[in-house]
Coordinates of C-alpha atoms in Angstrom, one line a residue:
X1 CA -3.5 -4.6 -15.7
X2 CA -3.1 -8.2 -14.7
X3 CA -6.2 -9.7 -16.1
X4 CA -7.0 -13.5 -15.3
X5 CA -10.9 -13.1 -16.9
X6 CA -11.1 -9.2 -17.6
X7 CA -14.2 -9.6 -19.7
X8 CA -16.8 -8.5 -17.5
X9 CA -19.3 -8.0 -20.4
X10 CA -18.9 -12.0 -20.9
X11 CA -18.3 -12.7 -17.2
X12 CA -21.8 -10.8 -16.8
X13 CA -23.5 -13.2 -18.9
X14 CA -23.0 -16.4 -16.7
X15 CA -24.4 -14.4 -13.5
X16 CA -28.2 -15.0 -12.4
X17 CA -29.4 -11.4 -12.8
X18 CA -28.2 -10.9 -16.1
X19 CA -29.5 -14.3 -17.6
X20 CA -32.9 -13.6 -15.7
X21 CA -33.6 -9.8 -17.6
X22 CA -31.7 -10.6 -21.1
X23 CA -33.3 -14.1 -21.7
X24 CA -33.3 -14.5 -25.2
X25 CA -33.2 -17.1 -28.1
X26 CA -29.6 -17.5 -29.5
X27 CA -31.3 -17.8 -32.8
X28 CA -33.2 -14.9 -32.8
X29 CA -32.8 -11.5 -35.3
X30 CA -33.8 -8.3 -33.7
X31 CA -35.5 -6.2 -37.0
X32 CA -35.6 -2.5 -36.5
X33 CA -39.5 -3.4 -36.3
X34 CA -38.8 -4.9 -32.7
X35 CA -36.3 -2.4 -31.8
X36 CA -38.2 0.0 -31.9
X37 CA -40.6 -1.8 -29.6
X38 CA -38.5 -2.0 -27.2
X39 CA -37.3 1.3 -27.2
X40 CA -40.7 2.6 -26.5
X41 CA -42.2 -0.3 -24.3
X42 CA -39.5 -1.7 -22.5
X43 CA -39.3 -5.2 -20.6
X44 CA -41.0 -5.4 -17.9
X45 CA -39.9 -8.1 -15.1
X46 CA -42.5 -8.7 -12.2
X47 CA -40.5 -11.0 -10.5
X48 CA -37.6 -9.5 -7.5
X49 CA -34.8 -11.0 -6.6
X50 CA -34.9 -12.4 -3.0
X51 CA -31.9 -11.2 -0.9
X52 CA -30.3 -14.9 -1.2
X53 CA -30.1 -14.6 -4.4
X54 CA -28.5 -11.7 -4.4
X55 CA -25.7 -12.8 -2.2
X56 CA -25.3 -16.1 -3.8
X57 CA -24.7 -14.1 -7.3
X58 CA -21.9 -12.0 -5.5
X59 CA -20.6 -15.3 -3.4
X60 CA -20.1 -17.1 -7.1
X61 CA -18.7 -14.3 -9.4
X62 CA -17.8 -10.8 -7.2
X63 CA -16.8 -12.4 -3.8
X64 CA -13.0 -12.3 -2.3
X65 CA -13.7 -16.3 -2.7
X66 CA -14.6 -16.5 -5.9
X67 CA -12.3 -14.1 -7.8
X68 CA -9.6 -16.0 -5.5
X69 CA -10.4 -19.2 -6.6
X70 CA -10.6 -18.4 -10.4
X71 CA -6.9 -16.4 -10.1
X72 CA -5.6 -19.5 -8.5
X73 CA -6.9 -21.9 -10.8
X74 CA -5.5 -19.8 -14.2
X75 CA -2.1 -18.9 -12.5
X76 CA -1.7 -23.0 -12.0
X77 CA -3.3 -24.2 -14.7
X78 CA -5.6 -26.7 -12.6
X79 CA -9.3 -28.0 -13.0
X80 CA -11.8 -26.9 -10.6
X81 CA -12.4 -30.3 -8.7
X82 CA -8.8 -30.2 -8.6
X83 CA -8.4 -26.6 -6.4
X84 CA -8.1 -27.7 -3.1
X85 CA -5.3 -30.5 -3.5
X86 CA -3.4 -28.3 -5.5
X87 CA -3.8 -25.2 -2.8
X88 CA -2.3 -27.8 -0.7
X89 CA 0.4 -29.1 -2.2
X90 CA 1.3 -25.3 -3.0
X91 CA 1.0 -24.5 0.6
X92 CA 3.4 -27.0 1.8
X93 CA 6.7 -25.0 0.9
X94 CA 5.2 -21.8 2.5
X95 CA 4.2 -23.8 5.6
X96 CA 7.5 -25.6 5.8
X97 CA 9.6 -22.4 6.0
X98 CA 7.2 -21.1 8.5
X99 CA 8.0 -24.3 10.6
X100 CA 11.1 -24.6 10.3
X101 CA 12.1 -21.0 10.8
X102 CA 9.6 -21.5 14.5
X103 CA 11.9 -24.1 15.4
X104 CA 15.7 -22.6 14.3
X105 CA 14.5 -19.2 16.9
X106 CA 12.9 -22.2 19.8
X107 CA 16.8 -24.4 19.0
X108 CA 18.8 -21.1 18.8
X109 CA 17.8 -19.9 22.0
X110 CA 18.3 -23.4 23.9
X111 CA 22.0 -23.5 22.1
X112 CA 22.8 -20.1 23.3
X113 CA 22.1 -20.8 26.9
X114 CA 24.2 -24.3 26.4
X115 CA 27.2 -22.5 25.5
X116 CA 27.1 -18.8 27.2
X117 CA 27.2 -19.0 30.9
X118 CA 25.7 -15.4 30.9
X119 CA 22.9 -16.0 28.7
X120 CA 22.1 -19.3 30.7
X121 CA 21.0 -17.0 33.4
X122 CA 18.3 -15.1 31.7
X123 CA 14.6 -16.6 31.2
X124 CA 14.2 -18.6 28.4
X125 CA 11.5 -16.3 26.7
X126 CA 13.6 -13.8 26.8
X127 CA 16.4 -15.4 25.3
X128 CA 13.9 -16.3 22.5
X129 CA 13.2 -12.7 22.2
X130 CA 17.0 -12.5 21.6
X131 CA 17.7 -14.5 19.0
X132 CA 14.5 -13.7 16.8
X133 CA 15.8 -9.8 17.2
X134 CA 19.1 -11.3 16.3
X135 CA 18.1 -13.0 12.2
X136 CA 15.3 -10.1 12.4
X137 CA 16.4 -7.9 8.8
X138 CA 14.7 -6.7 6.3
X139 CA 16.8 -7.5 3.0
X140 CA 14.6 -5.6 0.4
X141 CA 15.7 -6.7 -2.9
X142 CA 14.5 -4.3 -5.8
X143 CA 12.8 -5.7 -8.6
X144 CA 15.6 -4.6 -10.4
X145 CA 17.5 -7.6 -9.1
X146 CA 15.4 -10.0 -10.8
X147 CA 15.2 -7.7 -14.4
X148 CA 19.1 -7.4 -14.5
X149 CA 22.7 -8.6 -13.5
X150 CA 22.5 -5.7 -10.4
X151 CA 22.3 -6.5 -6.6
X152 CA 20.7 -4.1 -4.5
X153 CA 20.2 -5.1 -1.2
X154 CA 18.7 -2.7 1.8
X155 CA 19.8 -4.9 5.1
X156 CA 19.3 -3.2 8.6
X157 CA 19.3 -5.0 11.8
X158 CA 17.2 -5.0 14.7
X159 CA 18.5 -5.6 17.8
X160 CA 17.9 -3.8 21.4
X161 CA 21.0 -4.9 23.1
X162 CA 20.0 -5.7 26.6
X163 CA 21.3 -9.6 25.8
X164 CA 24.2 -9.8 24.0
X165 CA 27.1 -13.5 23.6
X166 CA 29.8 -12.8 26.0
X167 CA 32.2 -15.7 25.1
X168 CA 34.0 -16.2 22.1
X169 CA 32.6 -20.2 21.5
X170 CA 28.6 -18.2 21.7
X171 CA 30.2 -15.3 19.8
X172 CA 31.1 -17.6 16.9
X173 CA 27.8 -19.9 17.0
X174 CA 26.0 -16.1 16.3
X175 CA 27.9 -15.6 13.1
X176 CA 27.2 -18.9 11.6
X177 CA 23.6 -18.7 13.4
X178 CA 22.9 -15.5 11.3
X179 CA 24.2 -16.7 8.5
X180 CA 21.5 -19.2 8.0
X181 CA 18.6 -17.1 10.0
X182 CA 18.8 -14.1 8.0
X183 CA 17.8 -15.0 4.6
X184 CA 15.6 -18.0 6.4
X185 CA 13.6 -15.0 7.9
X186 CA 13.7 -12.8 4.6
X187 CA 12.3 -15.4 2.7
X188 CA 9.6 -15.9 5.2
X189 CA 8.5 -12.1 5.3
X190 CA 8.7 -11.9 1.5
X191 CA 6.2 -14.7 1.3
X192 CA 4.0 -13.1 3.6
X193 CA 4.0 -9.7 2.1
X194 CA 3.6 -11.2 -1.4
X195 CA 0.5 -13.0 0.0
X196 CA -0.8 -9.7 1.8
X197 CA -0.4 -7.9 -1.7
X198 CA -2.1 -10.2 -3.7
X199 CA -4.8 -10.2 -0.8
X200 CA -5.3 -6.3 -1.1
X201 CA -5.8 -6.5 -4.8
X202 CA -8.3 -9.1 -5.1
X203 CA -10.2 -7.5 -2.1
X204 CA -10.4 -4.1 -4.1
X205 CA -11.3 -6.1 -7.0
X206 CA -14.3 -7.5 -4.9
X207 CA -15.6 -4.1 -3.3
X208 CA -15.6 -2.6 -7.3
X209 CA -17.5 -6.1 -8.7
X210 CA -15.2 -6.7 -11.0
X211 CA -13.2 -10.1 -11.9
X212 CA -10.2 -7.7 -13.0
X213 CA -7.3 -7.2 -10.8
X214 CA -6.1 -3.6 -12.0
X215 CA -2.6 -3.2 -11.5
X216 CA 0.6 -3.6 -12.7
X217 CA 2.1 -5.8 -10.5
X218 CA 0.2 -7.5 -8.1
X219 CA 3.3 -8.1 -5.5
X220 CA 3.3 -4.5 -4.4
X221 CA 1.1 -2.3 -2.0
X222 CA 0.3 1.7 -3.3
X223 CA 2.8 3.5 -1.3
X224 CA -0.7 5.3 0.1
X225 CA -1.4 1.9 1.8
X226 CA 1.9 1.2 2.9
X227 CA 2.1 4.2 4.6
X228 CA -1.1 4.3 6.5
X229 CA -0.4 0.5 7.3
X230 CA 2.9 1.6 8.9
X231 CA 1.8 4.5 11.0
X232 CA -1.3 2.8 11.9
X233 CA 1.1 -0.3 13.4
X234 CA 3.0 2.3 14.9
X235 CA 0.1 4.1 16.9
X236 CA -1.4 0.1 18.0
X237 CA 2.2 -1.0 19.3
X238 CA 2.8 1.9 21.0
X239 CA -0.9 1.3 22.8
X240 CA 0.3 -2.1 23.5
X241 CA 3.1 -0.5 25.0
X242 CA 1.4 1.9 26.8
X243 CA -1.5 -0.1 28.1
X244 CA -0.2 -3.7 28.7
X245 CA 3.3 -4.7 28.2
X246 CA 5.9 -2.1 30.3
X247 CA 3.3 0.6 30.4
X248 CA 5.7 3.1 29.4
X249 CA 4.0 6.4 28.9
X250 CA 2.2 7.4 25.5
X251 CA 4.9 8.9 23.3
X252 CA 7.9 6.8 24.3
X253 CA 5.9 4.0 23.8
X254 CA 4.9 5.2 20.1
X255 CA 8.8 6.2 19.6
X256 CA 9.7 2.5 20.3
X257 CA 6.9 0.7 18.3
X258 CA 8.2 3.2 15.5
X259 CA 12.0 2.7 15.7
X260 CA 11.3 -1.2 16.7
X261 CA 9.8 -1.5 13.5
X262 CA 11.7 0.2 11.3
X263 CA 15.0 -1.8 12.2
X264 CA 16.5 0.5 13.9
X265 CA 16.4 -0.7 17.4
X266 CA 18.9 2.1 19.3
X267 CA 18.7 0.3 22.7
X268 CA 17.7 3.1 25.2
X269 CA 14.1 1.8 25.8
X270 CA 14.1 -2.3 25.9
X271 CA 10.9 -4.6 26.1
X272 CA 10.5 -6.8 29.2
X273 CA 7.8 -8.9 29.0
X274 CA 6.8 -11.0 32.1
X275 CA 5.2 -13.8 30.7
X276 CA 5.6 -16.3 27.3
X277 CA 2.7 -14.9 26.3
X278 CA 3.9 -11.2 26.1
X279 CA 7.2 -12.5 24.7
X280 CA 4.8 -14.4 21.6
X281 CA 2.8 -10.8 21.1
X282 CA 6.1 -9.2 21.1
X283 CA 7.5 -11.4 18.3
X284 CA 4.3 -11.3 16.2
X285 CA 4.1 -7.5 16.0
X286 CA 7.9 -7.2 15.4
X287 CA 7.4 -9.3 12.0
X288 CA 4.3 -8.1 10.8
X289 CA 6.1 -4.6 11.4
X290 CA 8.8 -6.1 9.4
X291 CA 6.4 -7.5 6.2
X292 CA 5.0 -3.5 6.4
X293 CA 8.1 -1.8 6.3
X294 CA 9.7 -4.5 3.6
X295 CA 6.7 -3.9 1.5
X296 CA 7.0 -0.1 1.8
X297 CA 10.8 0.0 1.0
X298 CA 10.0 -1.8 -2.3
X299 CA 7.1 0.1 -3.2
X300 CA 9.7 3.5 -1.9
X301 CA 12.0 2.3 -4.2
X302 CA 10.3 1.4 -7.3
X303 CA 9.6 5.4 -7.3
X304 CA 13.0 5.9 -6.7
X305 CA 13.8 3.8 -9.5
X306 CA 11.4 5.6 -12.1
X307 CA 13.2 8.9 -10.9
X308 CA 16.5 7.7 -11.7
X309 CA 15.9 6.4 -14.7
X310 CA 13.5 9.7 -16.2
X311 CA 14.7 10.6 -19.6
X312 CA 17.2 7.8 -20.7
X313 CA 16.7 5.2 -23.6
X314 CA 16.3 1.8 -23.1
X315 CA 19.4 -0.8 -23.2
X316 CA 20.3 -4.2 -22.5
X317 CA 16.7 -5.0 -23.3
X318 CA 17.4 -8.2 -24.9
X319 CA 19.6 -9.4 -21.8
X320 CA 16.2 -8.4 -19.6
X321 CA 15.6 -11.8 -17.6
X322 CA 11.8 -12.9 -16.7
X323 CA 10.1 -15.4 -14.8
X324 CA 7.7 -17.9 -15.7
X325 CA 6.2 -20.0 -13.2
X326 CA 9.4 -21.4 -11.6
X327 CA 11.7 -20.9 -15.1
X328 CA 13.8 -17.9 -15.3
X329 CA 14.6 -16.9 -19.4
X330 CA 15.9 -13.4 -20.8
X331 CA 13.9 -11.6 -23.1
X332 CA 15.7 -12.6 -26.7
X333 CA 15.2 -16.2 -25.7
X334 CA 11.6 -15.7 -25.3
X335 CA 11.3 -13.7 -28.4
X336 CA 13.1 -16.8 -30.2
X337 CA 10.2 -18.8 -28.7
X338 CA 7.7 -17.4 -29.9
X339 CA 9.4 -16.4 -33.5
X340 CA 9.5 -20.1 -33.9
X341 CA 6.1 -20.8 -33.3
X342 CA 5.3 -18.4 -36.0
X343 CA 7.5 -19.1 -38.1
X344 CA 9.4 -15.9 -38.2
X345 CA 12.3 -16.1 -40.6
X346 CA 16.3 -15.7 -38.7
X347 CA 17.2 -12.4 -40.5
X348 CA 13.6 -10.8 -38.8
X349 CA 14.4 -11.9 -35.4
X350 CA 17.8 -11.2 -35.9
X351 CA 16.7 -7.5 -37.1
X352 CA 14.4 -7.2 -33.7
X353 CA 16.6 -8.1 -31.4
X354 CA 19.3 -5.8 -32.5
X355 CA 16.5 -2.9 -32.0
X356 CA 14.9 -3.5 -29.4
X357 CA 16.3 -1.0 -27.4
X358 CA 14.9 1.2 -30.4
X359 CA 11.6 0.1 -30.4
X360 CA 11.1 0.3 -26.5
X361 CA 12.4 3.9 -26.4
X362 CA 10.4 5.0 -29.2
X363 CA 7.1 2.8 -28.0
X364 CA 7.6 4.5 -24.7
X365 CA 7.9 7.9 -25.7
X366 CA 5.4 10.1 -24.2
X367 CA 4.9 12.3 -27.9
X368 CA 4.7 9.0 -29.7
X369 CA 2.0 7.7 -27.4
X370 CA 0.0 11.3 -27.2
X371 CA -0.3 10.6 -30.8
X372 CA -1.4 6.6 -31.0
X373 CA -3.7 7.8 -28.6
X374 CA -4.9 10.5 -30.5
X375 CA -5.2 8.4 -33.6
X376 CA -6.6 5.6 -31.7
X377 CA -9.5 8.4 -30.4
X378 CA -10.3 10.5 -34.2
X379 CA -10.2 6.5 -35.3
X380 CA -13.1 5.2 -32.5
X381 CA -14.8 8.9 -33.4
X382 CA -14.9 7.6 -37.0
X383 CA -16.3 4.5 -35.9
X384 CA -19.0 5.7 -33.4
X385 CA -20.0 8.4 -36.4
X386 CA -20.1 5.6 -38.9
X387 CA -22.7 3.1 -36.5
X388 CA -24.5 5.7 -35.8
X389 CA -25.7 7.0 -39.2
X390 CA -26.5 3.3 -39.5
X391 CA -28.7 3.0 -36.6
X392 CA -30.5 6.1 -37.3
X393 CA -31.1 4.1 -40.8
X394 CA -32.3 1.2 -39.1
X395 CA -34.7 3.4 -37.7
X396 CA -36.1 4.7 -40.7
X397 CA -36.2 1.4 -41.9
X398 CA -38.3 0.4 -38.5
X399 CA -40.5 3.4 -38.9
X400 CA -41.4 3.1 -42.5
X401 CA -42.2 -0.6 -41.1
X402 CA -44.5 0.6 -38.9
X403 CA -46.2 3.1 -41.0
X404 CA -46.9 0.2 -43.8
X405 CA -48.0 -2.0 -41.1
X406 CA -50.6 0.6 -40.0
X407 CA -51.6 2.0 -43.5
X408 CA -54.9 -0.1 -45.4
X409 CA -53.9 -1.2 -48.4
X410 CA -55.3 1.6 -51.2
X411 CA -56.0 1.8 -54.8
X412 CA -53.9 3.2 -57.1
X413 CA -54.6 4.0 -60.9
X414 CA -50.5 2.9 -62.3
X415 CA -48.7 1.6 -60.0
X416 CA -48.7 1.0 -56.3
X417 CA -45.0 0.4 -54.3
X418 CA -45.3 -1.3 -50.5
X419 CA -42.3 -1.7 -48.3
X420 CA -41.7 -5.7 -46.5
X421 CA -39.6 -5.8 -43.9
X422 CA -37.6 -9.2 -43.2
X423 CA -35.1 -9.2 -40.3
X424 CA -34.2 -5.5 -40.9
X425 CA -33.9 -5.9 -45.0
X426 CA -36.4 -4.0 -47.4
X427 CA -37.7 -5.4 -50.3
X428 CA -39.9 -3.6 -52.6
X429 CA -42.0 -4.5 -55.0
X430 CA -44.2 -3.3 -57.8
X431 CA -48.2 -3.8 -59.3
X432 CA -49.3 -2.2 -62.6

């Protein structure tokens, strides 16, 4: 669970309609006198909240905005008068790549026509078509890549054929073309699925009330979403297809949305837009195909991965590299980080390090967890057992309060005992 804020009990507490129904003094004790009280004659509000007030107690606290807003401002450490100038300047970089990547497709195509006779001849939409379909991959790098020395990279190609470089100068200008396009253009997507992520997460958050983002990584999709994300831009390309651009009939038209965005591109059916316009439509739904089916090859493979890796002990835990912000650092480092601000002595860090990979396997062992788990349940039993003899005895205490309060004072011929109550504490005292 990534929590940025998870208290909800203390996040409750700022809202309107809790301050407006638990109102009390920060001073004030609650005897068992006045629990009692209002156990049996509970508060009673007259006043009801208007529908604006309502909404502006979502808009502030349980709003896509506002759990938004407060992520952003703990992930960058920045004040609140200071959100929308650092949203900015983080927004440049993403913007930047988007730009630039707009214009390398728009300068690609005009340099291909320059030095292809063939490709001179074609409209220039359609040459624009080309050379996006030409950098369009999907390199899906694993999280594994980033936790480890290993590189595994997924790269498949789109490309439908029905232009293709013809002399040897336009043949060479592709390969250095695609050199520079390809990871322009996977670095674009990633961005964008990141963002799309992050988006789906704080929207759940929003629709359960809740400040807490619950997941364990916040880059990824369910593989439920992703799924029924890419068969649902499957069936709306094909009715693109099908309805406006080509008009091809219904099932081929579905079949080349499908194998369009997946990468595979086989050539026997071809788009042929008429206009700019259909050519910019045609582009648009080929990358957000692309963002979809990168997101659901890493959220594919980090299944895969669990899989593979069922039943074996950790190792190379130490070596383990993690990011912070924009600084990359392997695990032992950060454990010497944080030994030294404790003041943990060499020979005990030296001693962890060496078994770590012993005390990951053994933390992450299902039988050893069934049995924290266990202990950590009999152990809350004890507890919930324990305050609730006492609250049954502050009870008592409040009843006999009651009683004494109601009872005359009597006569007695030796000795007469009455019970004073004071902020839950009795005190008795004796007369002869």
């Amino acid at each position: 669970m990534l929590g940025f804020g998870c208290n909800d009990d203390a996040n409750d507490r700022n809202n309107l309609l809790y301050n407006d129904y638990f109102e009390e003094e920060a001073d004030e004790s609650l005897n068992p006198y006045d629990l009692l009280m209002r156990i049996h004659f509970p508060i009673n509000k007259s006043r009801a909240f208007s529908q604006l007030e309502k909404f502006k107690n979502y808009w502030e606290n349980y709003s896509f905005y506002a759990i938004w807003r407060k992520k952003f401002i703990q992930d960058h450490n920045c004040q609140e008068q200071d959100l929308w100038k650092e949203f900015f300047v983080e927004s440049i970089p993403h913007l930047l790549i988007n730009l630039f990547l707009t214009f390398y497709v728009i300068g690609g195509a005009a340099a291909f026509q320059l030095i292809d006779e063939n490709i001179a001849h074609e409209k220039f939409f359609d040459v624009i078509q080309f050379t996006f379909t030409t950098i369009a991959t999907i390199a899906t790098i694993s999280e594994l890549r980033y936790q480890t020395k290993m590189d595994e990279i997924t790269v498949t190609f789109v490309g439908y054929g029905n232009i293709v470089p013809t002399t040897d100068a336009s043949k060479l200008f592709c390969i250095f073309y695609t050199l520079v396009g390809v990871p322009l253009l996977f670095l674009s997507l990633t961005n964008i699925g990141q963002f799309i992520a992050e988006g789906y997460w704080i929207f759940l958050a929003s629709l359960r009330r809740t400040q807490c983002i619950d997941t364990a990584d916040e880059r990824r999709l369910p593989l439920t979403i992703v799924v029924t994300l890419l068969l649902s831009h499957s069936i709306v390309g094909g009715l693109i297809f099908h309805l406006w651009i080509d008009e091809m009939p219904v099932i081929p038209a579905i079949y080349f949305s499908f194998v369009s965005i997946t990468t595979i591109g086989y050539g026997d059916i071809t788009p042929t837009p008429t206009n700019a316009f259909q050519t910019f439509i045609i582009i648009l739904y080929l990358a957000i195909g692309m963002v979809i089916m990168s997101t659901f090859i890493a959220s594919l493979y980090n299944y895969l991965r669990r899989l593979h890796y069922l039943g074996r002990n950790f190792s190379g835990a130490a070596h383990v590299e993690v990011w912070f912000g924009g600084t990359k650092m392997s695990v032992s480092e950060l454990l010497c980080i944080v030994a030294e601000e404790f003041n943990v002595s060499p020979k005990m860090l030296y001693e962890v390090l060496h078994d770590l990979d012993d005390i990951i396997t053994e933390a992450t062992d299902p039988k050893i967890s069934l049995n924290i788990e266990e202990r950590q349940s009999r152990r809350q039993s004890r507890i919930s057992r324990s305050e609730m003899r006492g609250f049954r005895e502050r009870m008592k205490k409040g009843v006999r309060v009651i009683e004494d309060k109601d009872r005359k004072p009597g006569h007695a011929s030796d000795t007469s005992t009455w019970h004073v109550s004071s902020c839950g504490q009795d005190e008795v005292k004796s007369y002869s």
